Coordinates of C-alpha atoms in Angstrom, one line a residue:
X208 CA -3.2 63.0 67.6
X209 CA -6.6 61.1 67.7
X210 CA -7.8 57.2 67.4
X211 CA -11.0 55.3 66.8
X212 CA -9.8 51.8 67.4
X213 CA -11.2 49.0 65.1
X214 CA -11.8 46.0 67.7
X215 CA -13.6 42.9 68.3
X216 CA -15.6 43.0 71.2
X217 CA -14.8 39.3 72.7
X218 CA -14.4 39.1 76.5
X219 CA -13.5 36.6 79.1
X220 CA -10.5 35.1 77.4
X221 CA -6.7 35.5 78.1
X222 CA -4.3 36.6 75.7
X223 CA -0.9 37.3 75.3
X224 CA 1.4 39.6 72.6
X225 CA 1.0 42.5 70.5
X226 CA 2.6 42.4 67.2
X227 CA 2.9 45.6 64.6
X228 CA 2.7 44.9 60.6
X229 CA 4.5 47.6 58.5
X230 CA 2.4 48.7 55.4
X231 CA 3.6 50.6 52.2
X232 CA 1.6 52.7 50.0
X233 CA 1.0 51.8 46.8
X234 CA -0.7 53.4 43.3
X235 CA -4.2 52.5 43.1
X236 CA -5.7 51.1 40.3
X237 CA -7.5 54.0 39.4
X238 CA -4.3 56.1 38.8
X239 CA -2.5 53.1 37.4
X240 CA -5.2 53.3 34.3
X241 CA -5.5 57.4 34.3
X242 CA -1.7 57.1 33.5
X243 CA -2.0 54.5 30.8
X244 CA -5.4 56.4 29.2
X245 CA -7.5 53.3 30.1
X246 CA -9.4 54.8 33.2
X247 CA -12.6 55.7 30.8
X248 CA -12.5 52.3 29.1
X249 CA -12.5 50.8 32.4
X250 CA -15.2 52.7 33.8
X251 CA -17.7 52.0 30.7
X252 CA -17.2 48.2 31.4
X253 CA -17.6 48.3 35.2
X254 CA -20.5 50.8 35.2
X255 CA -21.9 48.5 32.9
X256 CA -21.8 45.4 34.3
X257 CA -22.7 47.0 37.7
X258 CA -26.0 48.1 35.9
X259 CA -26.6 44.8 34.1
X260 CA -26.2 43.0 37.4
X261 CA -28.6 45.4 39.6
X262 CA -31.3 44.6 36.7
X263 CA -31.3 41.2 37.6
X264 CA -32.8 41.8 41.3
X265 CA -30.1 39.5 43.3
X266 CA -28.5 41.2 46.2
X267 CA -24.5 40.4 46.4
X268 CA -22.1 42.2 49.1
X269 CA -19.8 43.7 46.2
X270 CA -16.1 45.1 47.3
X271 CA -14.3 47.6 44.8
X272 CA -11.0 47.9 45.2
X273 CA -10.0 50.5 42.3
X274 CA -8.8 52.6 44.8
X275 CA -6.9 50.3 47.3
X276 CA -3.3 51.7 48.0
X277 CA -2.4 50.7 51.4
X278 CA -1.1 47.2 51.4
X279 CA 0.9 44.6 53.6
X280 CA 3.2 41.8 53.2
X281 CA 2.0 38.4 54.6
X282 CA 3.2 34.9 54.1
X283 CA 1.8 31.2 53.9
X284 CA 3.6 28.2 54.7
X285 CA 6.4 26.7 56.2
X286 CA 9.1 27.8 55.0
X287 CA 7.0 31.5 54.5
X288 CA 6.1 32.3 50.5
X289 CA 5.4 35.9 50.5
X290 CA 2.4 37.7 49.2
X291 CA 1.4 41.7 48.9
X292 CA -2.1 41.9 49.9
X293 CA -4.9 44.6 50.9
X294 CA -5.7 44.7 54.7
X295 CA -9.0 44.6 54.3
X296 CA -12.1 45.3 56.8
X297 CA -14.9 44.9 54.7
X298 CA -14.1 41.7 53.5
X299 CA -13.5 38.6 55.7
X300 CA -11.9 35.9 53.3
X301 CA -8.1 35.2 53.0
X302 CA -7.0 34.3 49.4
X303 CA -4.2 34.3 47.0
X304 CA -3.2 33.0 43.6
X305 CA -2.5 29.7 43.4
X306 CA 0.4 27.6 41.2
X307 CA -2.4 26.7 38.9
X308 CA -4.0 30.5 38.6
X309 CA -4.2 31.1 35.0
X310 CA -6.6 32.9 32.3
X311 CA -8.0 30.0 31.2
X312 CA -10.1 30.7 28.0
X313 CA -10.0 34.2 28.4
X314 CA -6.9 36.1 26.4
X315 CA -6.5 38.2 29.7
X316 CA -4.4 36.4 32.4
X317 CA -5.0 38.0 35.6
X318 CA -2.6 35.8 37.2
X319 CA 0.5 36.3 35.2
X320 CA 2.4 38.4 37.1
X321 CA 1.2 37.7 40.6
X322 CA 3.1 35.8 43.5
X323 CA 1.5 32.1 43.5
X324 CA 0.9 29.6 46.4
X325 CA 2.6 26.3 45.8
X326 CA 1.4 23.8 48.2
X327 CA 3.9 21.4 47.3
X328 CA 6.9 23.7 49.0
X329 CA 5.2 23.8 52.2
X330 CA 5.6 21.4 55.0
X331 CA 2.6 22.6 57.1
X332 CA 0.2 22.4 54.4
X333 CA -3.1 20.9 55.0
X334 CA -5.7 19.8 51.9
X335 CA -9.3 21.1 52.4
X336 CA -10.7 20.4 48.6
X337 CA -13.6 22.6 49.1
X338 CA -14.1 24.8 46.2
X339 CA -15.4 28.5 46.8
X340 CA -15.7 31.8 44.6
X341 CA -16.3 35.5 45.4
X342 CA -17.8 37.6 42.6
X343 CA -16.8 41.1 42.2
X344 CA -19.4 42.9 39.8
X345 CA -19.8 40.1 37.4
X346 CA -16.6 38.4 37.8
X347 CA -15.5 35.5 39.7
X348 CA -12.2 35.0 41.6
X349 CA -12.4 31.2 42.5
X350 CA -10.6 27.9 43.3
X351 CA -10.2 25.5 46.1
X352 CA -9.6 26.1 49.7
X353 CA -6.5 25.1 51.8
X354 CA -5.1 25.0 55.1
X355 CA -1.9 26.6 56.4
X356 CA 0.4 28.8 58.4
X357 CA -0.4 32.5 58.4
X358 CA 2.1 34.9 59.0
X359 CA 1.3 38.9 59.1
X360 CA 4.5 39.8 58.1
X361 CA 7.3 38.2 56.8
X362 CA 9.6 37.8 60.0
X363 CA 9.7 35.1 62.5
X364 CA 8.8 37.8 65.3
X365 CA 5.4 38.8 63.3
X366 CA 2.0 37.4 64.1
X367 CA 1.8 33.9 63.0
X368 CA -1.3 31.7 62.7
X369 CA -1.4 27.9 62.3
X370 CA -4.3 26.1 60.8
X371 CA -5.9 29.2 58.9
X372 CA -8.3 28.2 56.5
X373 CA -8.1 30.1 53.2
X374 CA -8.7 30.6 49.2
X375 CA -6.2 29.4 46.7
X376 CA -7.5 30.8 44.0
X377 CA -7.3 29.3 40.4
X378 CA -8.8 31.9 38.6
X379 CA -9.3 35.8 39.7
X380 CA -11.1 38.7 38.3
X381 CA -9.8 40.8 35.4
X382 CA -9.9 43.8 37.3
X383 CA -7.3 42.7 39.6
X384 CA -4.6 42.3 36.3
X385 CA -3.4 46.0 36.7
X386 CA -3.6 45.8 40.5
X387 CA -0.4 45.8 42.7
X388 CA -1.9 43.5 45.0
X389 CA -1.5 39.1 45.0
X390 CA -4.6 38.9 47.1
X391 CA -6.7 40.1 50.0
X392 CA -6.4 39.6 53.7
X393 CA -10.3 40.2 55.5
X394 CA -10.3 41.6 58.7
X395 CA -13.9 41.7 58.8
X396 CA -16.2 39.5 61.0
X397 CA -16.8 36.0 60.1
X398 CA -20.8 36.6 59.3
X399 CA -19.4 38.2 56.3
X400 CA -17.2 35.3 55.2
X401 CA -17.9 33.5 52.2
X402 CA -18.6 29.5 53.5
X403 CA -18.3 30.9 57.0
X404 CA -14.4 30.7 56.6
X405 CA -12.9 31.7 60.0
X406 CA -11.0 34.8 59.3
X407 CA -7.2 34.3 60.4
X408 CA -7.3 37.0 62.8
X409 CA -10.5 35.7 64.5
X410 CA -8.5 32.5 64.3
X411 CA -5.3 34.3 66.1
X412 CA -8.0 35.2 68.9
X413 CA -9.6 32.1 69.5
X414 CA -6.2 30.6 69.8
X415 CA -4.9 33.2 72.4
X416 CA -2.2 34.8 70.3
X417 CA -2.9 38.4 71.0
X418 CA -3.1 40.5 74.0
X419 CA -6.2 41.8 73.5
X420 CA -9.1 41.1 71.0
X421 CA -8.5 44.2 68.6
X422 CA -6.0 45.8 66.3
X423 CA -5.3 49.6 65.6
X424 CA -5.0 50.8 62.2
X425 CA -2.5 53.9 61.6
X426 CA -2.3 55.3 58.2
X427 CA 0.8 58.1 57.4
X428 CA -0.5 60.9 55.1
X429 CA 2.3 60.8 52.4
X430 CA 0.8 62.8 49.6
X431 CA 1.5 61.7 46.2
X432 CA 4.5 59.7 46.9
X433 CA 4.1 56.2 46.2
X434 CA 5.8 52.6 47.2
X435 CA 7.0 54.2 50.6
X436 CA 6.2 53.4 54.4
X437 CA 2.6 53.9 54.7
X438 CA 1.6 53.0 58.2
X439 CA 1.3 50.5 60.9
X440 CA -1.7 48.0 61.7
X441 CA -0.9 46.8 65.6
X442 CA -2.4 43.5 66.3
X443 CA -3.6 43.0 70.0
X444 CA -3.2 46.6 71.1
X445 CA -4.3 50.1 71.0
X446 CA -1.3 51.9 69.1
X447 CA -0.2 54.0 71.5
X448 CA 3.4 54.9 69.6
X449 CA 1.2 56.9 67.1
X450 CA -2.2 57.4 68.2
X451 CA -3.7 59.8 71.1
X452 CA -6.7 59.5 73.5
X453 CA -9.2 57.2 72.3
X454 CA -12.3 59.9 71.6
X455 CA -15.1 57.5 72.1
X456 CA -16.4 53.9 71.0
X457 CA -19.3 53.8 68.7
X458 CA -21.6 50.4 68.7
X459 CA -21.9 48.7 65.7
X460 CA -25.5 48.4 64.0
X461 CA -24.0 45.0 62.3
X462 CA -21.1 42.9 62.8
X463 CA -20.6 42.0 59.5
X464 CA -18.6 44.7 58.3
X465 CA -17.6 47.7 60.9
X466 CA -20.7 49.0 60.2
X467 CA -22.1 52.1 62.6
X468 CA -24.4 55.0 62.5
X469 CA -23.4 58.2 60.9
X470 CA -26.0 61.1 62.1
X471 CA -25.0 64.2 60.0
X472 CA -22.3 65.6 57.5
X473 CA -21.6 69.4 56.8
X474 CA -18.6 71.3 54.7
X475 CA -19.5 75.0 54.4
X476 CA -22.8 76.4 53.9
X477 CA -24.0 72.4 53.1
X478 CA -25.1 70.2 56.2
X479 CA -27.8 67.3 56.2
X480 CA -28.9 65.5 59.0
X481 CA -30.8 62.4 57.3
X482 CA -28.8 60.0 59.0
X483 CA -27.4 57.0 57.3
X484 CA -25.6 53.3 57.9
X485 CA -21.9 53.5 57.2
X486 CA -18.6 51.4 57.6
X487 CA -14.9 52.2 58.5
X488 CA -13.0 50.5 55.2
X489 CA -9.3 50.5 54.5
X490 CA -9.5 49.1 51.1
X491 CA -11.2 52.0 50.1
X492 CA -8.6 55.4 49.5
X493 CA -11.6 57.9 48.9
X494 CA -15.1 58.4 51.1
X495 CA -18.2 56.9 49.6
X496 CA -21.2 58.5 49.8
X497 CA -24.6 58.5 48.2
X498 CA -24.1 60.9 44.8
X499 CA -26.4 64.0 45.7
X500 CA -24.7 64.4 49.0
X501 CA -21.2 63.9 47.0
X502 CA -22.5 66.6 44.8
X503 CA -23.4 69.1 47.5
X504 CA -20.3 68.5 49.4
X505 CA -18.3 69.1 45.7
X506 CA -20.3 72.3 45.1
X507 CA -19.8 73.7 48.7
X508 CA -15.7 73.1 48.1
X509 CA -15.9 74.8 45.1
X510 CA -14.9 71.6 42.8
X511 CA -16.3 70.5 39.7
X512 CA -16.8 66.8 37.8
X513 CA -14.3 65.6 35.7
X514 CA -16.2 63.0 33.8
X515 CA -13.0 61.1 32.8
X516 CA -12.1 60.5 36.3
X517 CA -15.2 60.0 37.8
X518 CA -14.6 62.5 40.5
X519 CA -14.9 66.2 41.5
X520 CA -11.6 68.2 40.5
X521 CA -10.1 71.0 42.7
X522 CA -7.1 73.1 42.5
X523 CA -4.0 71.2 44.5
X524 CA -3.7 74.2 46.7
X525 CA -7.4 74.6 47.7
X526 CA -7.6 74.8 51.6
X527 CA -11.3 73.9 52.0
X528 CA -13.6 73.5 55.0
X529 CA -13.3 70.5 57.0
X530 CA -15.6 67.9 56.2
X531 CA -17.8 67.3 59.3
X532 CA -19.0 64.0 60.2
X533 CA -21.4 63.5 63.3
X534 CA -20.9 59.9 65.2
X535 CA -22.3 59.4 68.4
X536 CA -22.2 62.5 70.5
X537 CA -18.9 63.6 68.6
X538 CA -18.3 65.7 65.6
X539 CA -15.1 64.5 63.8
X540 CA -13.4 67.0 61.3
X541 CA -11.6 65.8 58.0
X542 CA -9.4 68.5 56.9
X543 CA -8.2 69.7 53.3
X544 CA -4.9 67.8 53.8
X545 CA -6.9 64.4 53.5
X546 CA -10.0 65.9 51.7
X547 CA -7.8 67.1 48.4
X548 CA -6.1 64.2 46.8
X549 CA -3.3 64.1 44.1
X550 CA -4.9 62.0 40.8
X551 CA -2.0 62.8 38.2
X552 CA 0.0 65.1 36.3
X553 CA -0.9 68.2 38.9
X554 CA -4.6 67.3 39.1
X555 CA -6.6 67.1 42.2
X556 CA -9.6 66.2 43.8
X557 CA -12.0 65.9 46.5
X558 CA -11.7 62.6 48.1
X559 CA -15.3 61.4 47.7
X560 CA -17.1 59.9 45.0
X561 CA -20.5 58.2 44.9
X562 CA -20.8 54.8 46.2
X563 CA -23.2 52.8 44.3
X564 CA -24.2 50.0 46.9
X565 CA -27.3 48.7 44.1
X566 CA -29.5 49.8 47.4
X567 CA -28.2 47.0 50.1
X568 CA -26.3 47.5 53.1
X569 CA -24.3 50.9 54.2
X570 CA -24.9 54.0 51.8
X571 CA -21.5 55.6 53.1
X572 CA -17.7 54.3 53.1
X573 CA -15.2 55.9 55.6
X574 CA -12.3 55.0 53.5
X575 CA -8.5 56.4 53.8
X576 CA -9.4 60.1 54.5
X577 CA -11.3 59.4 58.0
X578 CA -8.7 56.6 58.8
X579 CA -5.7 59.0 58.1
X580 CA -7.1 61.7 60.4
X581 CA -8.3 59.5 63.0

């Protein structure tokens, strides 16, 4: 077993406990829309939005949750109101739908089937009232801020953090309508947070509620099974039950995302050592890379592009060479079990897709295939 640890480098503090949070593996938005025959329509609309957004010339940090699959349960308030959220290392805000969340003038009510937070039912709720909004492509999720107790789980023994500022969404982006999640719990650094809101885990560190200022992510490999146990987040310690010895620590090039340098990539007879900025992202179920690299890797693996899926497809029983990523002084191989992923009806694909970041920030996203392996 191997591990790479995601951690906050805060020193000189004393801490108390270690907490574990179970995950469940759910269908991604891509798989839901593929099965319903709506994926191509969704992709056309999304790419049109991205193109018009890029032409405007205004850089914006954009997170894309089309492939989020591993989700966790949290509660907010007293007594706790339960929500299913993405535990996301590429954003830093917590938000859930508010009781007033609706589609407004739109005929598409993305809030309709979500769990909603009712501040009137919480004895520990404190009104903040400041408005906030986060843009996903050209769509906006918005609402007001509140202050309440956040629990990383649903049990009294789970990590419980008083006085957390979070978003109460009165309107959410339409792209979340078909997704299984209610909201997002950001685990990145405060410098990435909209309105500089302190993320709940940073709040837990500052209140000295965890033994060490770090958390470990372990994702199970469940193949095409859905809504099954998917792994564990361990807050305040390295997970020695599921992970082996630490291979290395890699300095961050930016304390916003978990961003660092990738120096080389190779698969089969293809290799490239140009060097790139990458992030480790729990909310992406594939590996995102520049389109020319994805194309070359796919060709080396014997995969063919399927325009209807926007992915390179391959036989489900294909035993391809390891994808080799060089980070620091180590080369990390991602094997075929993590590189060949099921899509739908016996179709499989290479676990890579073009990452269209618009020219801003990192150019690679090391999602779940990398995290499952390490």
